[in-house]
C-alpha positions as a printed NumPy array, in Angstrom:
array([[-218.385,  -57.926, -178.96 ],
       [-221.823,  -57.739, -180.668],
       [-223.356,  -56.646, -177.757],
       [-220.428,  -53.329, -177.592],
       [-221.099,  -52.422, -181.297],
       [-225.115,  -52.414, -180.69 ],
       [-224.467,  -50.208, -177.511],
       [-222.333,  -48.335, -179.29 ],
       [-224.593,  -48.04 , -182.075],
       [-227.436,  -46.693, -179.967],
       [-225.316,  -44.491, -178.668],
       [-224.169,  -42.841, -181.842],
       [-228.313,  -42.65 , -182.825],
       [-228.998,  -40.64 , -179.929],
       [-226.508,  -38.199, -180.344],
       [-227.718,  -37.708, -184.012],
       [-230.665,  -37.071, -182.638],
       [-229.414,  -34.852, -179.958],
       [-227.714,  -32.419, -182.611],
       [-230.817,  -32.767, -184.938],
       [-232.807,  -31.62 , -182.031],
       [-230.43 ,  -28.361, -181.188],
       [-230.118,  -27.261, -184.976],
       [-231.133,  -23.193, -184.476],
       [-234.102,  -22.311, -187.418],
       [-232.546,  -19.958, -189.44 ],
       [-234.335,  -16.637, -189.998],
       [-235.57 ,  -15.669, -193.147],
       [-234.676,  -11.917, -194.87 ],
       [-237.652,  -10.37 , -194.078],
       [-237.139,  -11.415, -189.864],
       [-233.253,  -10.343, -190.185],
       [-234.402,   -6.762, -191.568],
       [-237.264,   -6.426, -188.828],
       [-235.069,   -7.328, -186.01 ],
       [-232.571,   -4.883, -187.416],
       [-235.607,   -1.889, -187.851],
       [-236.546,   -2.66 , -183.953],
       [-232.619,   -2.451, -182.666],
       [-232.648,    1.394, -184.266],
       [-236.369,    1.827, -182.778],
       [-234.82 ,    0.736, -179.278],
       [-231.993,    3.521, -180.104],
       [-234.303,    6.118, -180.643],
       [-236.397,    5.078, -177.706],
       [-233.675,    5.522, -175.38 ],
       [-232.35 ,    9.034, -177.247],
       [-236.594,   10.298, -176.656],
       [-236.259,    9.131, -173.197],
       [-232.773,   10.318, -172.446],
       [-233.879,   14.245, -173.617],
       [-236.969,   14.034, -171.477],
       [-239.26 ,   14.209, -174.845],
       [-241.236,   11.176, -173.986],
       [-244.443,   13.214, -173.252],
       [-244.193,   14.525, -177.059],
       [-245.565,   11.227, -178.366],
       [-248.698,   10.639, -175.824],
       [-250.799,   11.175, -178.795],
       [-249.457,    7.878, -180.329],
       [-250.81 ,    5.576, -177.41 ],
       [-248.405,    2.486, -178.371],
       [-245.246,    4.439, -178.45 ],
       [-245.847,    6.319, -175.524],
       [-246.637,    2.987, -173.186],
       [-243.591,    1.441, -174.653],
       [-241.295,    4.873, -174.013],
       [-242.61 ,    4.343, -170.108],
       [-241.939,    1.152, -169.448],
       [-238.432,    1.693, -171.131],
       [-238.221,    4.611, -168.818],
       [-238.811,    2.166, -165.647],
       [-236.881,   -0.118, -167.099],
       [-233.682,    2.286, -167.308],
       [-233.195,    1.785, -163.147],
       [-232.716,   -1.566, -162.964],
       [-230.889,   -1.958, -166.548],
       [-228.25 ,    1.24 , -165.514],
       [-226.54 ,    2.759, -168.153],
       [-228.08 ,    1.532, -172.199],
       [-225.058,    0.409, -173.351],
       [-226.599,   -0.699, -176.802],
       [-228.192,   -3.932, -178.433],
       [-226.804,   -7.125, -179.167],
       [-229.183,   -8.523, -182.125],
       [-231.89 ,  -10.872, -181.046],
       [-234.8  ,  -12.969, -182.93 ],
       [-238.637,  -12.368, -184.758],
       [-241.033,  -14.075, -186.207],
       [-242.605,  -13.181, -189.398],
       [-245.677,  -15.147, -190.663],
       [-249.591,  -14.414, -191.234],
       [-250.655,  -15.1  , -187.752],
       [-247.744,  -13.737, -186.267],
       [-244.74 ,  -11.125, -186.367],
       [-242.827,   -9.972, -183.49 ],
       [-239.3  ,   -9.222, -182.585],
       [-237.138,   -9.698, -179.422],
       [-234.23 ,   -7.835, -179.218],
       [-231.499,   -8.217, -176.833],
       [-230.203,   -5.151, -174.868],
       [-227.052,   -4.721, -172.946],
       [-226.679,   -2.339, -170.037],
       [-224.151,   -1.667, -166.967],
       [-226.352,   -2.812, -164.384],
       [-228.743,   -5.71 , -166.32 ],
       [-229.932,   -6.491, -169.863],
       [-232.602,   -6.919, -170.609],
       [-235.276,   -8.147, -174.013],
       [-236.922,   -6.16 , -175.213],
       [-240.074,   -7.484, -176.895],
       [-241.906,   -5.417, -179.936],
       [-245.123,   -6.957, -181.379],
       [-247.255,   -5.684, -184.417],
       [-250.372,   -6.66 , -185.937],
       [-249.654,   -9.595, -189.061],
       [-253.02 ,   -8.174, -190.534],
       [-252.007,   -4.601, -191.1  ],
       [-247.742,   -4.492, -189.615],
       [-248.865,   -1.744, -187.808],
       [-246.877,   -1.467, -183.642],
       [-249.169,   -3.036, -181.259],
       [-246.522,   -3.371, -177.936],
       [-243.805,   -2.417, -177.016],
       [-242.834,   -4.128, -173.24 ],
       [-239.327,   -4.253, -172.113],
       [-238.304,   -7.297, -169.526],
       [-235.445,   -6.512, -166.796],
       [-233.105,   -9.602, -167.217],
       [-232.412,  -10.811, -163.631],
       [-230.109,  -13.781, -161.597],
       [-231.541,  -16.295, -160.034],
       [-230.55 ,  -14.91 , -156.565],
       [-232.232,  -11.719, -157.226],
       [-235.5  ,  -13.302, -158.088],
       [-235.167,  -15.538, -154.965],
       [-234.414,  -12.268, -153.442],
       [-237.741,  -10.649, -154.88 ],
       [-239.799,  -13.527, -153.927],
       [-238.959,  -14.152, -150.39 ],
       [-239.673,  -10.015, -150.166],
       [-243.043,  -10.303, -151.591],
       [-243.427,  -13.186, -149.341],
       [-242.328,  -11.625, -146.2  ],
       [-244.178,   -8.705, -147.289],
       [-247.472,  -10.391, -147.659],
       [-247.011,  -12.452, -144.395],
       [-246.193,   -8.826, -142.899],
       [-249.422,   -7.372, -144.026],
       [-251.674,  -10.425, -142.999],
       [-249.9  ,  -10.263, -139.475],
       [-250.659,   -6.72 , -139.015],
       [-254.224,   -6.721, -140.29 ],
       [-254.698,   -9.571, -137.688],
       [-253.446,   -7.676, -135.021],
       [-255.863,   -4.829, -135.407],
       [-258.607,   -7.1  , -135.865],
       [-258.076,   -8.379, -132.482],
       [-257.212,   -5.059, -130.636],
       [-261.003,   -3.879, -132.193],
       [-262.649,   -6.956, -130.797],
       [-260.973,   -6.734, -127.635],
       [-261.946,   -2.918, -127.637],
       [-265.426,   -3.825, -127.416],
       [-265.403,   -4.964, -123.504],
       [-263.639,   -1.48 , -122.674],
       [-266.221,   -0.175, -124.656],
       [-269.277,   -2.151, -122.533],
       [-267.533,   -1.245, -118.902],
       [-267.037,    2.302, -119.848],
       [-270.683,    2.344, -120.38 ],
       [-272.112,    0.226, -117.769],
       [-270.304,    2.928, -115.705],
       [-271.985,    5.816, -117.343],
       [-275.082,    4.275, -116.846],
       [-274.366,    3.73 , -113.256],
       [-273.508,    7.293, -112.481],
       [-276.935,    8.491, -114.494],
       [-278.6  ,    6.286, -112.162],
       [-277.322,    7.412, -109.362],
       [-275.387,   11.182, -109.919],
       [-274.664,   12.118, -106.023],
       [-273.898,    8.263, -105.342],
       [-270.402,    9.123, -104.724],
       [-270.361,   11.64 , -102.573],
       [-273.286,   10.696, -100.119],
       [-271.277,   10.517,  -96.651],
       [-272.952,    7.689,  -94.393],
       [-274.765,    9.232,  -91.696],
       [-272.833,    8.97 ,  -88.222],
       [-274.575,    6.245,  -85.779],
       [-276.951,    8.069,  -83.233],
       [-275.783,    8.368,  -79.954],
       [-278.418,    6.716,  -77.708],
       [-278.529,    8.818,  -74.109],
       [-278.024,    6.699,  -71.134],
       [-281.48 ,    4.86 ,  -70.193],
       [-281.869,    6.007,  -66.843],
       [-283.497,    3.369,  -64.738],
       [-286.866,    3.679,  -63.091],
       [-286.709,    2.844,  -59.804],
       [-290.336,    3.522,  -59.026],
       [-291.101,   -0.238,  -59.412],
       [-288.052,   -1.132,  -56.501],
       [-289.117,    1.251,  -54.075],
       [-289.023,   -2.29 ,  -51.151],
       [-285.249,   -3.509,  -52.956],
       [-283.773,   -0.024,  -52.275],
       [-284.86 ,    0.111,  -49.137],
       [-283.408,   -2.795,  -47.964],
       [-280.289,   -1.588,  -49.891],
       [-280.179,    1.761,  -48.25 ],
       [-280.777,   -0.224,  -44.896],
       [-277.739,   -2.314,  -45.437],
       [-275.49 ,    0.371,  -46.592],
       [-276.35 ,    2.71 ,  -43.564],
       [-275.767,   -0.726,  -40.99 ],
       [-272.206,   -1.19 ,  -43.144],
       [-271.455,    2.386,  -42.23 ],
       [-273.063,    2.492,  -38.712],
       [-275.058,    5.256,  -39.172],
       [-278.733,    4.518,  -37.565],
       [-280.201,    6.463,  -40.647],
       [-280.389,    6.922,  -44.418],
       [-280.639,   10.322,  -44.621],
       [-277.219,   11.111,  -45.605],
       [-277.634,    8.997,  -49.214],
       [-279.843,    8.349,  -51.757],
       [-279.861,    4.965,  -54.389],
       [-280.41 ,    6.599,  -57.822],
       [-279.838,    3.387,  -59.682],
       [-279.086,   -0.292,  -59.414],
       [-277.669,   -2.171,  -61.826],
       [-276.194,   -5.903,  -62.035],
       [-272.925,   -6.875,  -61.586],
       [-271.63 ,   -8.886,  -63.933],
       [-269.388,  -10.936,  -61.883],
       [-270.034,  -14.027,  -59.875],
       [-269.697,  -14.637,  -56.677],
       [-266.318,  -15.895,  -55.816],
       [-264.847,  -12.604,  -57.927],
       [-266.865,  -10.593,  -55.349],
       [-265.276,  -12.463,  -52.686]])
């Protein structure tokens, strides 16, 4: 039983100082009134903006940026469908407001800062309030997008280098053709005809004798008047073909 009331006892401590711990700081007068002053400013802001007036106020450098950014804003948040309070901070080093607004499409804060030395505007930046599958959403197209780009810039990199050997044959070809300009349409010469050797028979004058001898005995005429050898040449078949 001791043991349960000490467990229960520890118990009841931490929830103490749970709800300790989650006690909201309440805000003083002067934050209530400036949180109030920047919900009509957002009004006004979206009036300016709605009547197409913005460039009236690019004198006043802090307005105008703020009036912009609003102005971007507008297409994601839809149709301003007013404010809904929000928090500040009022103290020497410090004092800025955030004020909740509530449109058709998303809210969003919107966050006005001034100077604690002189509580003159410094900012005024309004943040798109969006799910967490729409910033998934966002991310994975940035990421694709990135990927995309690196991808792409790779690819050319590598059709340039591999541009560079078309580039070398296209010249070595060039350089070939100044070299040589009629290369291409020189026509090889046709071989010579070489004319029939005749044979000089001068130097057989004894073989074609006995030739013309035997041819006129084959025949059976007693003389060799009625031929003459102009040539011999050799056969080139043996014997037994002959036969």
């Amino acid at each position: 039983m001791k043991k349960i009331f000490a467990i229960l006892g520890m118990i009841t401590c931490m929830i103490g100082l749970c709800a300790c711990g989650q006690e909201t700081r309440q805000m003083s007068e002067e934050e209530k009134s400036l949180v109030a002053r920047d919900e009509a400013l957002i009004q006004d802001m979206n009036s300016v903006v709605s009547e197409g007036a913005a460039e009236q106020l690019a004198d006043q450098p802090e307005i105008y940026a703020g009036l912009l950014g609003w102005q971007d804003a507008l297409e994601d948040i839809g149709e301003f469908e007013g404010t809904n309070g929000g928090t500040a901070v009022v103290n020497d080093e410090e004092i800025y407001a955030e004020i909740n607004v509530l449109g058709s499409s998303h809210n969003a804060v919107v966050e006005v800062v001034y100077d604690p030395a002189t509580g003159m505007l410094e900012a005024i930046t309004t943040n798109v309030t969006y799910s967490l599958g729409e910033i998934m959403m966002k991310a994975l197209m940035n990421t694709v997008i990135g990927m995309g780009t690196v991808f792409v810039v790779l690819i050319l990199i590598s059709l340039i280098i591999s541009s560079f050997t078309l580039i070398s044959k296209i010249e070595g070809r060039k350089k070939k053709a100044a070299e040589n300009p009629a290369g291409a349409n020189v026509q090889p010469a046709p071989a010579a005809v070489q004319p029939a050797v005749q044979e000089e028979l001068s130097d057989d004058t004894e073989l074609v004798a006995v030739i013309a001898a035997a041819i006129a005995a084959y025949e059976g005429s007693g003389s060799t008047d009625g031929f003459v050898v102009r040539s011999i040449r050799k056969s080139n078949k043996s014997k037994w073909q002959n036969a």
